Amino acid sequence: MAKNMEIEQKTEVNSRPKVKSRLRTHKKKKAIWAYIFLAPQIIIFFVFSLYPIIMSYVYSFYNWTGIGPLDEFVGFENYAQLLSQPRFWNSALVSIYYIVGTTVLGVGVALILAIILNDQKLKGKGLYRTIYFLPVVTTTAIVGIIMGSIFGINGFVNQLLLTFNIVDRPIPWLTNGPLAIIILIVIGSWKGLGINMIYWLAGLQSIPNELYESAQLDGAGFWRTLRHITLPLLKPIAAVIILLSLVSGINAFDLVKTLTGGGPNFATETMDLFIYNFAFSAQLGGGQVRMGYASAAGVLLGLFTFVISMVFGAASFTKEIAKIRGDKKKKGGVKA
Amino acid sequence: MISTKSARLIVHVFLIALGIVWIYPFVWMVFSSLKSNKEFLISGTSLIPEDPQWENYANAWTTANFQGYFINTVIFTVATVIIVIVLSSLTGYALGRIDFPGRKTIMIIVVAIMFIPKGYTIIPLFKLVNQLGLADSIVGIIVAESSGAHVLFILMFASFFANLPNSIEEAAEIDGAGFLTVFTRVMLPLSMPIVATTAIMQFIWTWSSFLVPLVLTINKPELRTLAVGMQNFVQTYSVDFSGMAAGATISLIPVMIIFIIMQRYFIEGVAGAVKS
């Protein structure tokens, strides 16, 4: 190929139409390379992402234990059964509590910390940032087990409260349904706060310094600057941060499975744990493994996620795509 | 913004107090791992072990097989990181650098699949890995873990490659470099910061991955990773609290150290995710 190109180069240098056609073959060659480069990702995507997504819809119309052939088509019966099962509705409710709770607490506190840490003159802000971010990188499934011990009936928190006579008997943090949901939310927020804080800091750093300087010249204090400059300018990024937090709250599986296991008596069972229990645990799935039923619940969870993403993400996403395209056109690197 | 001295002091006191609460669970974990089980139960709130029990680590490592879990986790994580870097750099280069028919469509699909939850695809994925005969090896878990489209990384590579000046490529081509040479010798080395960010982020995610290895090792205890093995440990030795703390320390410390060393790349990646 290289030889061919050399010859082409020598003979076609001075003739315009031929230069054009050479450019065209060059472009074509590049396009072929593009497809070769894309092929592995596309094949893997089709086999390991798209196929499972499609099959999870297919399974949901069958009564199927996961063993043997798919032969008992039941139409929408799995869905009908799900919608009439209180345990399913409870899991949806627990998921919503968790999603909303971790978003309000995690995103809110993260904003306060980000505003404090964005102060250029603050000493040690790098260290603070590392500390608050540390839980993000730790394995949730392990943290769940550690926290299970810390919040256990004889765990550290109760020992502490008893030592200081704040309570006179241990609090059943994880064995009382509503209390356990609150603990899940607190730990989930603690775990994810660092990432929200970095998101907010990225947003804060995109606010031009001149705005703060002129606000200072005008005699605006900390709170007025915050209210009239910082917060309004953070609005666009706030939508993205809230969306990311909501979506990540849908996947509470690692924490719930290891911290409460969904107990006591399914009181903290989130939707993704509900699906897991029916798909992989005969004991917790009501006697036998029901992959078809679990798939139906999975489809509903997928639709639920989709609706949340659409509602919160539509506006910010269309803007973003437009921006990406605009950037590329300006740079002229790739003509889209 | 905050000017007076006393206000600054209050801010620092608040940040330090919060910081202590923040990492106390990990401090508690490390100290508990050095207590005996008896001391763990009766020591109440006191942190420092009277007589450090280093053999808790030896027990966790050999008896409870954290050695095996650790090796599995390292293989699983490193292999996944490499696969993800290869896939996303190739895809990102094609999308960001080359103008080819269908590029726009692929770009839109890449963004659209961002919000499809992986949770329920685990059932077909589990079946698929079994059907492909990968159920008995760590390969199955690696393939399943690295399978999704890594949208964030693809977009990071795409925008990086798109923003490089055309002259770099032209110069290399004039020197007679073909398409592949340009990519492997010129472009990929230039994108090292993106490679580093991808590596560190994917490392931390895969090290902590739970659902995929949990489901795929349901009947294969010998293939379990640390996150899954820990779960198993708690079920088997429910009263061995200090052993649990030792196992947890073994599982968490490597990823924490790597984060602290490489945090610049990680935090840049996270910040870039929301900005771009």
mmCIF file of C-alpha atoms in Angstrom, chain A residues 90-264:
data_model
loop_
_atom_site.group_PDB
_atom_site.id
_atom_site.type_symbol
_atom_site.label_atom_id
_atom_site.label_comp_id
_atom_site.label_asym_id
_atom_site.label_seq_id
_atom_site.Cartn_x
_atom_site.Cartn_y
_atom_site.Cartn_z
ATOM 1 C CA ASN A 90 -42.687 -1.375 48.773
ATOM 2 C CA SER A 91 -39.372 -1.847 46.990
ATOM 3 C CA ALA A 92 -40.270 0.938 44.558
ATOM 4 C CA LEU A 93 -41.059 3.203 47.492
ATOM 5 C CA VAL A 94 -37.809 2.338 49.298
ATOM 6 C CA SER A 95 -35.904 3.100 46.098
ATOM 7 C CA ILE A 96 -37.624 6.462 45.782
ATOM 8 C CA TYR A 97 -36.875 7.333 49.436
ATOM 9 C CA TYR A 98 -33.248 6.381 48.867
ATOM 10 C CA ILE A 99 -32.919 8.252 45.575
ATOM 11 C CA VAL A 100 -34.531 11.435 46.872
ATOM 12 C CA GLY A 101 -32.820 11.209 50.265
ATOM 13 C CA THR A 102 -29.292 10.758 48.921
ATOM 14 C CA THR A 103 -29.839 13.499 46.349
ATOM 15 C CA VAL A 104 -31.126 16.073 48.839
ATOM 16 C CA LEU A 105 -28.528 15.243 51.489
ATOM 17 C CA GLY A 106 -25.586 14.319 49.255
ATOM 18 C CA VAL A 107 -25.946 17.075 46.677
ATOM 19 C CA GLY A 108 -26.937 19.730 49.233
ATOM 20 C CA VAL A 109 -24.122 19.201 51.726
ATOM 21 C CA ALA A 110 -21.688 18.806 48.831
ATOM 22 C CA LEU A 111 -22.616 22.287 47.589
ATOM 23 C CA ILE A 112 -21.912 23.831 51.010
ATOM 24 C CA LEU A 113 -18.533 22.096 51.217
ATOM 25 C CA ALA A 114 -17.663 23.039 47.637
ATOM 26 C CA ILE A 115 -18.407 26.723 48.312
ATOM 27 C CA ILE A 116 -16.176 26.633 51.409
ATOM 28 C CA LEU A 117 -13.372 24.758 49.620
ATOM 29 C CA ASN A 118 -13.528 27.006 46.564
ATOM 30 C CA ASP A 119 -12.058 29.842 48.632
ATOM 31 C CA GLN A 120 -8.616 30.412 47.112
ATOM 32 C CA LYS A 121 -7.139 31.600 50.396
ATOM 33 C CA LEU A 122 -8.273 28.599 52.438
ATOM 34 C CA LYS A 123 -5.290 26.655 53.748
ATOM 35 C CA GLY A 124 -5.213 22.884 53.374
ATOM 36 C CA LYS A 125 -8.076 22.702 50.929
ATOM 37 C CA GLY A 126 -6.334 19.952 48.964
ATOM 38 C CA LEU A 127 -6.187 17.790 52.072
ATOM 39 C CA TYR A 128 -9.823 18.456 52.952
ATOM 40 C CA ARG A 129 -10.836 17.586 49.404
ATOM 41 C CA THR A 130 -8.948 14.289 49.550
ATOM 42 C CA ILE A 131 -10.549 13.377 52.874
ATOM 43 C CA TYR A 132 -14.102 14.134 51.799
ATOM 44 C CA PHE A 133 -13.533 12.328 48.530
ATOM 45 C CA LEU A 134 -11.990 9.192 50.030
ATOM 46 C CA PRO A 135 -15.249 7.248 50.661
ATOM 47 C CA VAL A 136 -16.085 7.543 46.935
ATOM 48 C CA VAL A 137 -13.225 5.281 45.908
ATOM 49 C CA THR A 138 -13.818 2.612 48.537
ATOM 50 C CA THR A 139 -15.632 -0.606 47.691
ATOM 51 C CA THR A 140 -19.301 -0.136 48.556
ATOM 52 C CA ALA A 141 -19.841 -3.819 49.290
ATOM 53 C CA ILE A 142 -17.060 -3.710 51.901
ATOM 54 C CA VAL A 143 -18.186 -0.383 53.339
ATOM 55 C CA GLY A 144 -21.648 -1.904 53.787
ATOM 56 C CA ILE A 145 -20.217 -4.660 55.954
ATOM 57 C CA ILE A 146 -18.079 -2.262 58.008
ATOM 58 C CA MET A 147 -21.054 0.035 58.538
ATOM 59 C CA GLY A 148 -23.192 -2.946 59.482
ATOM 60 C CA SER A 149 -20.809 -3.513 62.346
ATOM 61 C CA ILE A 150 -20.534 0.169 63.295
ATOM 62 C CA PHE A 151 -24.324 0.608 63.377
ATOM 63 C CA GLY A 152 -24.959 -2.840 64.855
ATOM 64 C CA ILE A 153 -26.855 -3.201 68.107
ATOM 65 C CA ASN A 154 -23.564 -3.478 70.053
ATOM 66 C CA GLY A 155 -21.687 -1.472 67.479
ATOM 67 C CA PHE A 156 -19.529 1.594 67.830
ATOM 68 C CA VAL A 157 -22.311 4.175 67.465
ATOM 69 C CA ASN A 158 -24.419 2.658 70.214
ATOM 70 C CA GLN A 159 -21.363 2.253 72.464
ATOM 71 C CA LEU A 160 -20.586 5.911 71.938
ATOM 72 C CA LEU A 161 -24.134 7.036 72.691
ATOM 73 C CA LEU A 162 -24.271 4.838 75.802
ATOM 74 C CA THR A 163 -20.893 6.015 77.075
ATOM 75 C CA PHE A 164 -21.994 9.631 76.924
ATOM 76 C CA ASN A 165 -25.422 8.781 78.342
ATOM 77 C CA ILE A 166 -27.179 10.190 75.323
ATOM 78 C CA VAL A 167 -29.384 7.127 75.219
ATOM 79 C CA ASP A 168 -30.028 4.555 77.938
ATOM 80 C CA ARG A 169 -30.414 1.563 75.699
ATOM 81 C CA PRO A 170 -28.994 0.731 72.288
ATOM 82 C CA ILE A 171 -30.865 2.009 69.250
ATOM 83 C CA PRO A 172 -31.876 -0.651 66.682
ATOM 84 C CA TRP A 173 -30.373 1.294 63.769
ATOM 85 C CA LEU A 174 -30.594 -1.512 61.248
ATOM 86 C CA THR A 175 -33.338 -3.681 62.649
ATOM 87 C CA ASN A 176 -36.070 -1.071 62.652
ATOM 88 C CA GLY A 177 -37.450 -0.518 59.144
ATOM 89 C CA PRO A 178 -37.781 3.284 58.895
ATOM 90 C CA LEU A 179 -34.606 3.840 60.912
ATOM 91 C CA ALA A 180 -32.689 1.452 58.645
ATOM 92 C CA ILE A 181 -33.825 3.404 55.563
ATOM 93 C CA ILE A 182 -32.549 6.606 57.154
ATOM 94 C CA ILE A 183 -29.192 4.970 57.928
ATOM 95 C CA LEU A 184 -28.997 3.722 54.330
ATOM 96 C CA ILE A 185 -29.613 7.255 53.078
ATOM 97 C CA VAL A 186 -27.030 8.748 55.454
ATOM 98 C CA ILE A 187 -24.360 6.214 54.453
ATOM 99 C CA GLY A 188 -25.252 6.468 50.760
ATOM 100 C CA SER A 189 -24.951 10.260 50.961
ATOM 101 C CA TRP A 190 -21.645 10.048 52.829
ATOM 102 C CA LYS A 191 -20.335 7.639 50.216
ATOM 103 C CA GLY A 192 -21.330 9.745 47.215
ATOM 104 C CA LEU A 193 -20.832 13.232 48.601
ATOM 105 C CA GLY A 194 -17.239 13.549 47.425
ATOM 106 C CA ILE A 195 -18.152 13.088 43.812
ATOM 107 C CA ASN A 196 -20.924 15.684 44.000
ATOM 108 C CA MET A 197 -18.489 18.050 45.686
ATOM 109 C CA ILE A 198 -16.045 17.685 42.780
ATOM 110 C CA TYR A 199 -18.890 18.329 40.327
ATOM 111 C CA TRP A 200 -19.848 21.503 42.205
ATOM 112 C CA LEU A 201 -16.208 22.632 42.398
ATOM 113 C CA ALA A 202 -15.927 22.193 38.637
ATOM 114 C CA GLY A 203 -18.984 24.385 38.273
ATOM 115 C CA LEU A 204 -17.701 27.006 40.718
ATOM 116 C CA GLN A 205 -14.344 27.201 38.968
ATOM 117 C CA SER A 206 -16.041 27.976 35.693
ATOM 118 C CA ILE A 207 -17.398 31.223 37.155
ATOM 119 C CA PRO A 208 -15.058 34.036 36.063
ATOM 120 C CA ASN A 209 -13.155 35.713 38.887
ATOM 121 C CA GLU A 210 -13.924 39.200 37.568
ATOM 122 C CA LEU A 211 -17.537 38.756 38.590
ATOM 123 C CA TYR A 212 -16.497 38.248 42.211
ATOM 124 C CA GLU A 213 -14.062 41.157 42.036
ATOM 125 C CA SER A 214 -16.644 43.569 40.710
ATOM 126 C CA ALA A 215 -19.137 42.337 43.299
ATOM 127 C CA GLN A 216 -16.562 43.090 45.963
ATOM 128 C CA LEU A 217 -15.997 46.576 44.532
ATOM 129 C CA ASP A 218 -19.724 47.158 44.688
ATOM 130 C CA GLY A 219 -19.567 46.266 48.363
ATOM 131 C CA ALA A 220 -21.498 43.021 48.164
ATOM 132 C CA GLY A 221 -20.854 40.733 51.115
ATOM 133 C CA PHE A 222 -20.421 36.958 51.147
ATOM 134 C CA TRP A 223 -24.125 36.109 51.292
ATOM 135 C CA ARG A 224 -25.210 38.616 48.658
ATOM 136 C CA THR A 225 -22.487 37.417 46.284
ATOM 137 C CA LEU A 226 -23.605 33.871 46.915
ATOM 138 C CA ARG A 227 -27.259 34.624 46.265
ATOM 139 C CA HIS A 228 -26.924 36.892 43.274
ATOM 140 C CA ILE A 229 -23.845 35.579 41.487
ATOM 141 C CA THR A 230 -22.770 32.096 42.556
ATOM 142 C CA LEU A 231 -26.072 30.256 42.836
ATOM 143 C CA PRO A 232 -27.715 31.613 39.649
ATOM 144 C CA LEU A 233 -24.602 30.776 37.623
ATOM 145 C CA LEU A 234 -24.545 27.237 39.007
ATOM 146 C CA LYS A 235 -28.072 26.505 37.808
ATOM 147 C CA PRO A 236 -27.185 24.770 34.526
ATOM 148 C CA ILE A 237 -24.647 22.465 36.161
ATOM 149 C CA ALA A 238 -27.035 21.852 39.058
ATOM 150 C CA ALA A 239 -29.445 20.115 36.702
ATOM 151 C CA VAL A 240 -26.697 17.738 35.564
ATOM 152 C CA ILE A 241 -25.498 17.036 39.116
ATOM 153 C CA ILE A 242 -29.018 16.308 40.347
ATOM 154 C CA LEU A 243 -29.637 14.009 37.397
ATOM 155 C CA LEU A 244 -26.395 12.084 37.985
ATOM 156 C CA SER A 245 -27.218 11.725 41.671
ATOM 157 C CA LEU A 246 -30.762 10.493 40.979
ATOM 158 C CA VAL A 247 -29.542 7.937 38.470
ATOM 159 C CA SER A 248 -26.775 6.667 40.735
ATOM 160 C CA GLY A 249 -29.315 6.335 43.566
ATOM 161 C CA ILE A 250 -31.219 3.821 41.462
ATOM 162 C CA ASN A 251 -28.270 1.464 41.831
ATOM 163 C CA ALA A 252 -28.262 1.038 45.580
ATOM 164 C CA PHE A 253 -27.715 -2.699 45.342
ATOM 165 C CA ASP A 254 -24.146 -2.990 46.693
ATOM 166 C CA LEU A 255 -24.894 -1.014 49.832
ATOM 167 C CA VAL A 256 -28.329 -2.429 50.600
ATOM 168 C CA LYS A 257 -27.320 -6.020 49.968
ATOM 169 C CA THR A 258 -24.330 -5.817 52.311
ATOM 170 C CA LEU A 259 -25.702 -3.447 54.973
ATOM 171 C CA THR A 260 -29.239 -4.664 55.631
ATOM 172 C CA GLY A 261 -29.766 -7.410 53.056
ATOM 173 C CA GLY A 262 -33.147 -5.761 52.504
ATOM 174 C CA GLY A 263 -34.275 -6.471 56.042
ATOM 175 C CA PRO A 264 -35.834 -6.294 58.485
#
